[in-house]
């Protein structure tokens, strides 16, 4: 017999902080909050966290970039001003220090990109999760958030789709880190946009960023034909174009001019150089139906040098072997010249030299969002205060790729996800702080210190 009559089952107390989304942004927020002594419950729709992060580690996890900070900020284009204070709060150097606290050393590659010493994401994620579990972070997998409801006591009820119905989930603060909408099979499908707009968040429509593009080529009658010819597609799809330069006259007088590498695909081009230009190319296509880019197939030689080499007597050799012998143009580069230039150009050495240095490439469509490395669009900064809290919904914070910014590959994406995770977590700490409590301060690696457990 119980000594006391049993009380009717009361509503459980609200969670202190619910983080929804276990990618780099949500995990970073959980780390910051747990280090500050806050009880964190982290939910994710997938059976495990960090799936896109692990995929990012497959080809070498590019954590951040070592270039000067001003240049780094410039990579965020029209959103540079909005993202600058967030990155200043957790800059690339702080990110490297933070990785070191997990026992993960980093190094700067020849291009300035920063990688973990072993290049992998898995050891970092393992050490990170281990630390968070030791700090008491509770992980709830296979929980898909489908909405938020404000309760009269100002807590947030999380509407969850889970194996077992959970009507009991209320939290004093909610931090959303739901990702963008690329690679949906890894968990982030952008479905949150509908219900979050219903809560007053302005959401810029999603678009593919860091994506490949479909090309068009001129037919015999000058008409535009979609994709590559069968010959080029069959023989060269998957072939890398090393080293080339790409120039694009972007919208509003902007200009993209970079050298790097790309890959010929089944119907177009992709790879880091194309990704870097994806924002400009996408805008041009949206505005005028297509984008004209120019490839320099020999960026290490100037036009005069190319012209001089081509003008050398070739004797009985074919033009193809002349190009190969004098300029090392063969394989996919030679095939692209044949594909994209009118026949007459090959009879004019000067015109051919000019085309090698400035080969016109017409791009007609970005590849679908599901194939893109990242997403443009998302929650507009105008809907958020400086703590990344929704102005319309006190206590709801957003971080990571679900925010409306984009950047090229090169470590900028992860750095911004981490930095916005830190900023939103600090915002949560301030939000939960008791009146008069000192607000969160940040130590040298961007972690909050001296903050009492709040709420
Ligand atoms: C192939 C590839 C390679 C990449 N390589 C790099 C790289 O080297 N360097 C770099 O800087 N960036 C890279 N990126 C980009 C980087 O991985 C992403 O920008 C980053 O993972 C985004 O972090 P996030 O936390 O905002 O979102 P995500 O990592 O997408 O995580 C969001 C989480 O939210 C969960 N979720 C979504 N909706 C719900 C819901 N309704 N309820 C519950 N949970 C939900 C998802 O399951 C997911 O776990 C790469 C991306 C890809 C696809």
Short mmCIF file of C-alpha atoms and ligand atoms in Angstrom, two decimals:
data_model
loop_
_atom_site.label_atom_id
_atom_site.label_comp_id
_atom_site.label_asym_id
_atom_site.label_seq_id
_atom_site.Cartn_x
_atom_site.Cartn_y
_atom_site.Cartn_z
CA UNK A 1 0.00 0.00 0.00
CA UNK A 2 1.38 3.40 -0.85
CA UNK A 3 1.84 5.66 2.12
CA UNK A 4 0.36 8.58 0.20
CA UNK A 5 -2.62 8.48 -2.09
CA UNK A 6 -1.38 8.51 -5.64
CA UNK A 7 -1.77 11.87 -7.36
CA UNK A 8 -3.44 11.90 -10.77
CA UNK A 9 -0.76 11.86 -13.42
CA UNK A 10 0.22 15.52 -13.81
CA UNK A 11 1.51 17.07 -17.03
CA UNK A 12 5.26 16.48 -17.08
CA UNK A 13 7.36 19.60 -16.60
CA UNK A 14 8.49 21.23 -19.83
CA UNK A 15 11.85 20.34 -21.27
CA UNK A 16 14.38 23.08 -20.71
CA UNK A 17 15.56 23.29 -24.31
CA UNK A 18 14.46 21.16 -27.26
CA UNK A 19 16.81 21.20 -30.25
CA UNK A 20 15.31 19.76 -33.40
CA UNK A 21 17.79 18.70 -36.08
CA UNK A 22 21.02 16.84 -35.36
CA UNK A 23 23.24 18.19 -38.13
CA UNK A 24 26.32 20.29 -37.42
CA UNK A 25 24.26 23.37 -36.47
CA UNK A 26 21.97 21.58 -34.00
CA UNK A 27 24.80 19.54 -32.50
CA UNK A 28 26.91 22.65 -32.01
CA UNK A 29 23.99 24.37 -30.29
CA UNK A 30 23.54 21.31 -28.05
CA UNK A 31 27.25 21.34 -27.17
CA UNK A 32 27.20 25.04 -26.23
CA UNK A 33 24.05 24.70 -24.14
CA UNK A 34 25.17 21.51 -22.40
CA UNK A 35 28.55 23.10 -21.57
CA UNK A 36 26.58 25.93 -19.96
CA UNK A 37 24.78 23.41 -17.76
CA UNK A 38 21.46 23.42 -19.58
CA UNK A 39 19.48 20.19 -19.95
CA UNK A 40 19.23 19.58 -23.70
CA UNK A 41 16.87 17.23 -25.51
CA UNK A 42 17.82 16.79 -29.15
CA UNK A 43 15.34 15.34 -31.64
CA UNK A 44 15.95 14.18 -35.20
CA UNK A 45 13.72 12.57 -37.81
CA UNK A 46 16.42 10.09 -38.83
CA UNK A 47 17.64 6.98 -36.98
CA UNK A 48 20.97 8.72 -36.28
CA UNK A 49 22.37 12.26 -36.26
CA UNK A 50 24.89 13.92 -38.55
CA UNK A 51 24.18 12.01 -41.76
CA UNK A 52 24.99 14.87 -44.13
CA UNK A 53 28.02 15.75 -42.02
CA UNK A 54 29.29 12.18 -42.43
CA UNK A 55 28.69 12.34 -46.17
CA UNK A 56 30.59 15.64 -46.29
CA UNK A 57 33.51 13.76 -44.77
CA UNK A 58 33.62 11.18 -47.54
CA UNK A 59 35.79 13.16 -49.94
CA UNK A 60 37.71 14.87 -47.11
CA UNK A 61 35.89 16.98 -44.52
CA UNK A 62 36.54 20.59 -45.42
CA UNK A 63 35.78 22.21 -42.05
CA UNK A 64 36.65 25.81 -42.79
CA UNK A 65 39.01 28.06 -44.74
CA UNK A 66 42.17 29.84 -43.71
CA UNK A 67 41.87 32.96 -45.89
CA UNK A 68 41.72 36.48 -44.38
CA UNK A 69 38.48 37.09 -42.53
CA UNK A 70 37.26 39.90 -44.80
CA UNK A 71 37.61 37.65 -47.83
CA UNK A 72 35.92 34.82 -45.95
CA UNK A 73 32.92 37.06 -45.17
CA UNK A 74 32.72 38.14 -48.81
CA UNK A 75 31.92 34.55 -49.80
CA UNK A 76 28.42 34.99 -48.41
CA UNK A 77 27.54 37.51 -51.13
CA UNK A 78 24.42 39.55 -50.49
CA UNK A 79 24.09 37.97 -47.04
CA UNK A 80 27.62 38.94 -45.92
CA UNK A 81 26.41 41.76 -43.71
CA UNK A 82 23.83 39.57 -41.96
CA UNK A 83 26.19 36.70 -41.34
CA UNK A 84 29.30 38.71 -40.41
CA UNK A 85 28.47 39.26 -36.71
CA UNK A 86 27.62 35.57 -36.36
CA UNK A 87 30.92 34.51 -37.89
CA UNK A 88 32.79 37.04 -35.76
CA UNK A 89 31.30 35.27 -32.74
CA UNK A 90 32.74 31.95 -33.88
CA UNK A 91 35.34 32.55 -36.57
CA UNK A 92 37.35 29.87 -38.42
CA UNK A 93 40.16 29.96 -35.84
CA UNK A 94 37.65 29.29 -33.04
CA UNK A 95 36.28 26.37 -35.01
CA UNK A 96 39.75 24.85 -35.27
CA UNK A 97 40.30 25.36 -31.53
CA UNK A 98 36.95 23.76 -30.85
CA UNK A 99 37.85 20.69 -32.95
CA UNK A 100 41.06 20.45 -30.91
CA UNK A 101 39.01 20.25 -27.70
CA UNK A 102 37.63 17.00 -29.15
CA UNK A 103 41.14 15.75 -29.83
CA UNK A 104 40.82 16.49 -33.56
CA UNK A 105 43.79 18.37 -34.97
CA UNK A 106 43.38 20.27 -38.23
CA UNK A 107 45.70 21.36 -41.03
CA UNK A 108 45.60 23.93 -43.82
CA UNK A 109 45.71 22.40 -47.29
CA UNK A 110 47.52 23.99 -50.20
CA UNK A 111 44.36 25.84 -51.31
CA UNK A 112 43.83 27.33 -47.84
CA UNK A 113 41.07 24.86 -47.05
CA UNK A 114 41.13 23.44 -43.52
CA UNK A 115 40.66 19.72 -42.87
CA UNK A 116 40.88 17.39 -39.86
CA UNK A 117 44.28 15.70 -39.84
CA UNK A 118 42.73 12.36 -40.85
CA UNK A 119 40.35 14.12 -43.31
CA UNK A 120 37.37 12.26 -41.86
CA UNK A 121 34.09 13.32 -40.22
CA UNK A 122 33.36 10.10 -38.32
CA UNK A 123 36.05 10.36 -35.59
CA UNK A 124 35.08 13.97 -34.91
CA UNK A 125 31.38 13.12 -34.72
CA UNK A 126 32.09 10.14 -32.46
CA UNK A 127 34.14 12.18 -30.01
CA UNK A 128 31.58 14.97 -30.09
CA UNK A 129 28.58 12.75 -29.35
CA UNK A 130 30.54 11.03 -26.61
CA UNK A 131 31.22 14.38 -24.94
CA UNK A 132 27.61 15.47 -25.25
CA UNK A 133 26.25 12.23 -23.81
CA UNK A 134 28.65 12.59 -20.89
CA UNK A 135 27.21 16.08 -20.31
CA UNK A 136 23.71 14.63 -20.22
CA UNK A 137 22.37 15.59 -23.66
CA UNK A 138 19.41 13.30 -24.39
CA UNK A 139 19.03 12.16 -28.01
CA UNK A 140 15.62 11.22 -29.41
CA UNK A 141 15.87 9.72 -32.88
CA UNK A 142 13.03 9.05 -35.33
CA UNK A 143 11.12 12.09 -34.11
CA UNK A 144 9.88 14.28 -36.96
CA UNK A 145 8.70 17.74 -35.98
CA UNK A 146 5.55 18.74 -37.83
CA UNK A 147 4.61 21.92 -35.99
CA UNK A 148 4.90 24.04 -32.87
CA UNK A 149 2.09 25.32 -30.69
CA UNK A 150 2.44 28.11 -28.16
CA UNK A 151 0.90 27.10 -24.82
CA UNK A 152 -0.75 29.60 -22.45
CA UNK A 153 2.22 29.25 -20.06
CA UNK A 154 4.48 30.45 -22.96
CA UNK A 155 6.13 27.08 -23.43
CA UNK A 156 6.18 25.43 -26.86
CA UNK A 157 4.45 22.16 -27.57
CA UNK A 158 6.33 20.13 -30.16
CA UNK A 159 4.05 18.29 -32.54
CA UNK A 160 6.02 15.18 -33.31
CA UNK A 161 5.59 12.34 -35.69
CA UNK A 162 7.25 9.43 -33.89
CA UNK A 163 6.90 5.66 -33.55
CA UNK A 164 5.12 6.20 -30.26
CA UNK A 165 2.75 9.17 -30.01
CA UNK A 166 4.30 11.94 -27.89
CA UNK A 167 1.74 14.52 -26.95
CA UNK A 168 3.77 15.37 -23.86
CA UNK A 169 6.62 17.32 -25.40
CA UNK A 170 6.72 20.91 -24.29
CA UNK A 171 9.84 23.02 -24.01
CA UNK A 172 10.72 26.42 -22.58
CA UNK A 173 12.79 27.16 -25.68
CA UNK A 174 13.04 25.45 -29.05
CA UNK A 175 16.04 25.64 -31.34
CA UNK A 176 15.38 24.55 -34.91
CA UNK A 177 18.33 23.36 -37.01
CA UNK A 178 16.39 21.52 -39.69
CA UNK A 179 18.81 21.99 -42.59
CA UNK A 180 17.99 22.97 -46.16
CA UNK A 181 16.35 20.79 -48.78
CA UNK A 182 19.21 19.19 -50.68
CA UNK A 183 19.95 15.46 -50.39
CA UNK A 184 16.55 14.85 -48.72
CA UNK A 185 17.30 11.18 -48.16
CA UNK A 186 19.78 12.25 -45.48
CA UNK A 187 16.98 13.85 -43.47
CA UNK A 188 16.66 17.51 -44.44
CA UNK A 189 13.75 17.84 -46.83
CA UNK A 190 12.67 21.43 -46.22
CA UNK A 191 9.15 20.31 -45.26
CA UNK A 192 9.39 22.63 -42.26
CA UNK A 193 8.98 25.67 -44.50
CA UNK A 194 5.19 25.29 -44.67
CA UNK A 195 4.40 25.20 -41.01
CA UNK A 196 7.13 27.66 -40.02
CA UNK A 197 5.67 30.23 -42.42
CA UNK A 198 2.36 29.64 -40.64
CA UNK A 199 4.14 30.83 -37.48
CA UNK A 200 5.10 34.10 -39.13
CA UNK A 201 8.59 33.24 -40.42
CA UNK A 202 9.41 34.69 -43.82
CA UNK A 203 10.97 31.95 -45.92
CA UNK A 204 12.72 32.63 -49.23
CA UNK A 205 11.89 29.78 -51.64
CA UNK A 206 14.56 27.07 -51.78
CA UNK A 207 16.89 26.84 -54.75
CA UNK A 208 19.85 24.60 -55.49
CA UNK A 209 23.23 26.00 -54.57
CA UNK A 210 26.63 24.46 -55.25
CA UNK A 211 24.98 22.47 -57.97
CA UNK A 212 25.67 21.25 -61.47
CA UNK A 213 24.06 22.78 -64.56
CA UNK A 214 22.59 21.44 -67.79
CA UNK A 215 24.09 22.83 -71.00
CA UNK A 216 22.75 23.56 -74.46
CA UNK A 217 24.76 23.53 -77.68
CA UNK A 218 24.11 25.05 -81.08
CA UNK A 219 22.65 22.75 -83.74
CA UNK A 220 23.57 22.92 -87.43
CA UNK A 221 20.85 25.48 -88.08
CA UNK A 222 22.02 27.58 -85.12
CA UNK A 223 19.15 26.38 -82.93
CA UNK A 224 19.86 25.46 -79.29
CA UNK A 225 19.89 21.72 -78.57
CA UNK A 226 19.67 20.40 -75.02
CA UNK A 227 22.62 18.57 -73.49
CA UNK A 228 25.73 17.16 -75.13
CA UNK A 229 25.91 15.23 -78.38
CA UNK A 230 25.75 11.45 -78.01
CA UNK A 231 29.42 11.26 -78.90
CA UNK A 232 30.55 13.62 -76.16
CA UNK A 233 28.20 12.17 -73.58
CA UNK A 234 29.19 8.56 -74.25
CA UNK A 235 32.91 9.17 -74.39
CA UNK A 236 33.47 11.96 -71.89
CA UNK A 237 30.68 12.08 -69.27
CA UNK A 238 32.54 11.89 -65.95
CA UNK A 239 35.78 13.34 -67.36
CA UNK A 240 37.47 16.04 -65.28
CA UNK A 241 38.47 19.33 -66.83
CA UNK A 242 41.75 20.29 -65.14
CA UNK A 243 42.85 23.13 -64.75
CA UNK A 244 40.53 25.60 -66.40
CA UNK A 245 39.21 29.06 -65.62
CA UNK A 246 35.57 30.10 -65.68
CA UNK A 247 34.24 33.59 -66.18
CA UNK A 248 30.65 34.71 -65.86
CA UNK A 249 29.30 38.21 -66.25
CA UNK A 250 26.84 38.05 -63.37
CA UNK A 251 23.75 40.09 -62.65
CA UNK A 252 24.11 43.71 -61.57
CA UNK A 253 27.61 44.15 -62.99
CA UNK A 254 29.15 41.45 -60.79
CA UNK A 255 31.77 39.25 -62.36
CA UNK A 256 32.91 35.73 -61.53
CA UNK A 257 36.46 34.90 -62.59
CA UNK A 258 38.14 31.88 -61.04
CA UNK A 259 40.30 28.98 -62.00
CA UNK A 260 39.80 25.44 -60.78
CA UNK A 261 38.37 22.14 -61.85
CA UNK A 262 35.06 20.85 -63.07
CA UNK A 263 33.60 17.70 -64.55
CA UNK A 264 31.65 17.03 -67.72
CA UNK A 265 28.41 15.24 -66.77
CA UNK A 266 25.76 13.37 -68.78
CA UNK A 267 24.11 16.60 -69.77
CA UNK A 268 26.24 19.44 -68.50
CA UNK A 269 28.93 20.37 -66.02
CA UNK A 270 29.49 20.19 -62.28
CA UNK A 271 32.35 20.34 -59.78
CA UNK A 272 33.87 22.90 -57.46
CA UNK A 273 34.49 25.59 -60.08
CA UNK A 274 30.89 25.41 -61.32
CA UNK A 275 29.56 25.28 -57.75
CA UNK A 276 31.43 28.45 -56.92
CA UNK A 277 29.66 30.25 -59.76
CA UNK A 278 26.27 28.65 -59.07
CA UNK A 279 24.66 31.67 -57.47
CA UNK A 280 25.48 33.94 -60.43
CA UNK A 281 24.55 31.27 -63.00
CA UNK A 282 21.25 30.58 -61.28
CA UNK A 283 20.33 34.26 -61.19
CA UNK A 284 21.16 34.71 -64.87
CA UNK A 285 19.08 31.69 -65.85
CA UNK A 286 16.16 32.90 -63.75
CA UNK A 287 16.36 36.36 -65.32
CA UNK A 288 16.96 35.50 -68.98
CA UNK A 289 16.42 31.76 -69.48
CA UNK A 290 20.07 30.88 -69.94
CA UNK A 291 23.52 31.90 -68.74
CA UNK A 292 26.57 32.40 -70.88
CA UNK A 293 29.84 31.38 -69.25
CA UNK A 294 33.31 31.26 -70.78
CA UNK A 295 35.92 28.59 -70.18
CA UNK A 296 39.60 29.25 -70.52
CA UNK A 297 41.04 25.83 -71.35
CA UNK A 298 44.64 27.00 -70.87
CA UNK A 299 44.66 29.51 -68.02
CA UNK A 300 48.43 29.24 -67.60
CA UNK A 301 49.14 30.58 -71.10
CA UNK A 302 48.16 33.95 -72.47
CA UNK A 303 46.40 34.44 -75.78
CA UNK A 304 49.55 35.44 -77.64
CA UNK A 305 51.39 32.31 -76.52
CA UNK A 306 48.47 30.12 -77.59
CA UNK A 307 48.22 31.89 -80.93
CA UNK A 308 51.96 31.53 -81.54
CA UNK A 309 51.90 27.82 -80.79
CA UNK A 310 48.98 27.26 -83.11
CA UNK A 311 50.66 29.29 -85.88
CA UNK A 312 53.69 27.00 -85.95
CA UNK A 313 53.84 24.89 -89.06
CA UNK A 314 52.14 21.56 -88.53
CA UNK A 315 53.30 19.79 -91.67
CA UNK A 316 51.29 16.67 -92.44
CA UNK A 317 49.99 16.37 -88.86
CA UNK A 318 46.24 16.58 -88.27
CA UNK A 319 44.90 19.56 -86.34
CA UNK A 320 44.08 17.20 -83.46
CA UNK A 321 47.69 16.06 -83.10
CA UNK A 322 48.91 19.64 -83.59
CA UNK A 323 46.70 20.77 -80.69
CA UNK A 324 47.94 17.89 -78.59
CA UNK A 325 51.60 18.36 -79.41
CA UNK A 326 51.80 22.16 -79.21
CA UNK A 327 49.23 22.88 -76.47
CA UNK A 328 48.54 19.53 -74.80
CA UNK A 329 44.90 19.85 -75.74
CA UNK A 330 43.37 16.43 -76.26
CA UNK A 331 40.70 14.20 -74.72
CA UNK A 332 37.78 16.04 -73.20
CA UNK A 333 39.22 19.51 -73.90
CA UNK A 334 39.57 18.75 -77.60
CA UNK A 335 36.10 17.20 -77.65
CA UNK A 336 34.61 20.32 -76.09
CA UNK A 337 36.16 22.50 -78.78
CA UNK A 338 34.62 20.25 -81.47
CA UNK A 339 31.30 20.26 -79.64
CA UNK A 340 30.97 23.98 -79.07
CA UNK A 341 32.69 25.73 -81.98
CA UNK A 342 31.50 26.16 -85.55
CA UNK A 343 33.55 24.20 -88.06
CA UNK A 344 34.91 27.39 -89.65
CA UNK A 345 36.77 28.28 -86.44
CA UNK A 346 39.13 25.33 -86.93
CA UNK A 347 40.32 26.78 -90.24
CA UNK A 348 41.36 30.05 -88.58
CA UNK A 349 44.28 29.66 -86.12
CA UNK A 350 43.70 33.06 -84.59
CA UNK A 351 39.97 32.43 -83.98
CA UNK A 352 40.76 28.99 -82.58
CA UNK A 353 43.32 30.43 -80.17
CA UNK A 354 40.75 32.98 -78.99
CA UNK A 355 38.17 30.22 -78.50
CA UNK A 356 40.62 28.08 -76.48
CA UNK A 357 41.07 31.03 -74.14
CA UNK A 358 37.39 31.96 -74.08
CA UNK A 359 35.12 29.05 -75.00
CA UNK A 360 31.44 30.00 -74.77
CA UNK A 361 29.32 27.62 -72.73
CA UNK A 362 25.55 28.04 -72.53
CA UNK A 363 23.92 26.81 -69.34
CA UNK A 364 20.18 26.45 -69.32
CA UNK A 365 19.12 24.95 -65.97
CA UNK A 366 20.53 24.13 -62.55
CA UNK A 367 20.35 20.48 -61.59
CA UNK A 368 17.52 19.62 -59.18
CA UNK A 369 17.75 20.68 -55.54
CA UNK A 370 17.87 17.04 -54.38
CA UNK A 371 21.27 16.69 -56.11
CA UNK A 372 22.75 19.97 -54.89
CA UNK A 373 25.43 20.20 -52.22
CA UNK A 374 23.48 22.92 -50.42
CA UNK A 375 20.36 25.05 -50.47
CA UNK A 376 19.86 28.73 -51.14
CA UNK A 377 16.79 30.31 -49.57
CA UNK A 378 15.31 29.61 -46.15
CA UNK A 379 14.34 31.66 -43.11
CA UNK A 380 15.06 35.30 -43.86
CA UNK A 381 17.30 37.17 -41.42
CA UNK A 382 14.66 39.91 -41.39
CA UNK A 383 12.38 37.46 -39.51
CA UNK A 384 15.02 36.91 -36.83
CA UNK A 385 16.54 39.06 -34.13
CA UNK A 386 20.31 39.20 -33.55
CA UNK A 387 20.02 36.03 -31.38
CA UNK A 388 18.46 34.20 -34.34
CA UNK A 389 15.13 34.10 -32.48
CA UNK A 390 11.99 34.42 -34.58
CA UNK A 391 10.69 37.93 -34.00
CA UNK A 392 7.13 36.64 -34.28
CA UNK A 393 7.63 33.73 -31.87
CA UNK A 394 9.64 34.37 -28.70
CA UNK A 395 11.53 31.27 -27.62
CA UNK A 396 11.92 29.76 -31.10
CA UNK A 397 15.42 30.00 -32.56
CA UNK A 398 16.80 28.92 -35.96
CA UNK A 399 20.31 27.96 -37.06
CA UNK A 400 22.29 26.37 -39.86
CA UNK A 401 21.50 25.86 -43.50
CA UNK A 402 17.78 26.47 -42.93
CA UNK A 403 18.64 30.20 -42.80
CA UNK A 404 18.61 32.25 -45.98
CA UNK A 405 22.30 32.41 -46.89
CA UNK A 406 24.47 30.59 -49.36
CA UNK A 407 28.19 30.24 -49.90
CA UNK A 408 30.46 28.22 -52.14
CA UNK A 409 32.10 24.97 -51.05
CA UNK A 410 35.45 25.45 -49.34
CA UNK A 411 34.45 25.04 -45.70
CA UNK A 412 32.20 28.12 -45.67
CA UNK A 413 29.01 26.08 -45.34
CA UNK A 414 30.05 24.15 -42.24
CA UNK A 415 31.63 27.22 -40.64
CA UNK A 416 28.39 29.16 -41.01
CA UNK A 417 26.36 26.22 -39.68
CA UNK A 418 28.59 25.96 -36.63
CA UNK A 419 28.66 29.73 -36.07
CA UNK A 420 24.88 30.10 -36.31
CA UNK A 421 24.49 27.11 -33.97
CA UNK A 422 26.71 28.88 -31.43
CA UNK A 423 24.85 32.19 -31.86
CA UNK A 424 21.40 30.63 -31.52
CA UNK A 425 22.49 28.67 -28.42
CA UNK A 426 23.78 31.87 -26.84
CA UNK A 427 20.46 33.47 -27.72
CA UNK A 428 18.66 30.63 -25.92
CA UNK A 429 20.84 31.17 -22.86
CA UNK A 430 19.94 34.86 -22.78
CA UNK A 431 16.27 34.07 -23.36
CA UNK A 432 16.16 31.61 -20.48
CA UNK A 433 18.20 33.77 -18.14
CA UNK A 434 16.41 34.91 -15.01
CA UNK A 435 15.77 38.66 -14.83
CA UNK A 436 18.96 40.44 -13.90
CA UNK A 437 21.11 37.39 -14.67
CA UNK A 438 24.34 38.15 -16.43
CA UNK A 439 23.97 37.27 -20.10
CA UNK A 440 26.17 34.70 -21.78
CA UNK A 441 29.72 35.70 -22.46
CA UNK A 442 32.00 33.89 -24.83
CA UNK A 443 35.49 32.57 -24.20
CA UNK A 444 38.28 32.30 -26.71
CA UNK A 445 36.87 29.27 -28.52
CA UNK A 446 33.41 30.72 -28.74
CA UNK A 447 31.97 28.66 -25.90
CA UNK A 448 29.78 30.34 -23.34
CA UNK A 449 31.22 30.67 -19.88
CA UNK A 450 30.06 31.89 -16.52
CA UNK A 451 26.40 31.22 -17.28
CA UNK A 452 24.20 29.75 -14.57
CA UNK A 453 21.87 26.95 -15.55
CA UNK A 454 18.82 28.88 -16.61
CA UNK A 455 15.06 28.46 -16.21
C1 LIG B 1 27.93 15.66 -50.63
C2 LIG B 1 28.10 16.83 -49.68
C3 LIG B 1 29.37 17.23 -49.32
C4 LIG B 1 29.54 18.34 -48.49
N1 LIG B 1 30.81 18.70 -48.12
C5 LIG B 1 31.00 19.80 -47.35
C6 LIG B 1 32.30 20.19 -46.93
O1 LIG B 1 33.31 19.48 -47.18
N2 LIG B 1 32.43 21.35 -46.24
C7 LIG B 1 31.35 22.12 -45.91
O2 LIG B 1 31.53 23.19 -45.31
N3 LIG B 1 30.10 21.73 -46.20
C8 LIG B 1 29.89 20.59 -46.92
N4 LIG B 1 28.62 20.19 -47.23
C9 LIG B 1 27.49 20.97 -46.70
C10 LIG B 1 27.20 20.67 -45.21
O3 LIG B 1 27.22 19.27 -44.99
C11 LIG B 1 25.84 21.25 -44.83
O4 LIG B 1 25.86 22.64 -45.10
C12 LIG B 1 25.53 21.02 -43.34
O5 LIG B 1 25.45 19.65 -43.05
C13 LIG B 1 24.23 21.69 -42.95
O6 LIG B 1 24.11 21.55 -41.56
P1 LIG B 1 22.73 21.77 -40.80
O7 LIG B 1 22.96 21.33 -39.39
O8 LIG B 1 22.21 23.12 -41.04
O9 LIG B 1 21.71 20.77 -41.54
P2 LIG B 1 21.80 19.21 -41.82
O10 LIG B 1 23.17 18.70 -41.74
O11 LIG B 1 21.05 19.03 -43.08
O12 LIG B 1 20.99 18.57 -40.61
C14 LIG B 1 19.61 18.82 -40.43
C15 LIG B 1 19.04 17.72 -39.57
O13 LIG B 1 17.67 18.03 -39.31
C16 LIG B 1 16.91 16.85 -39.39
N5 LIG B 1 15.53 17.24 -39.73
C17 LIG B 1 15.10 17.90 -40.83
N6 LIG B 1 13.77 18.11 -40.75
C18 LIG B 1 13.37 17.59 -39.56
C19 LIG B 1 12.12 17.53 -38.89
N7 LIG B 1 11.01 18.06 -39.40
N8 LIG B 1 12.06 16.92 -37.66
C20 LIG B 1 13.19 16.38 -37.12
N9 LIG B 1 14.40 16.43 -37.70
C21 LIG B 1 14.48 17.03 -38.91
C22 LIG B 1 17.58 16.03 -40.46
O14 LIG B 1 17.30 14.65 -40.32
C23 LIG B 1 19.07 16.36 -40.24
O15 LIG B 1 19.67 15.43 -39.37
C24 LIG B 1 28.43 19.06 -48.03
C25 LIG B 1 27.14 18.64 -48.37
C26 LIG B 1 26.97 17.53 -49.19
C27 LIG B 1 25.56 17.10 -49.56
#
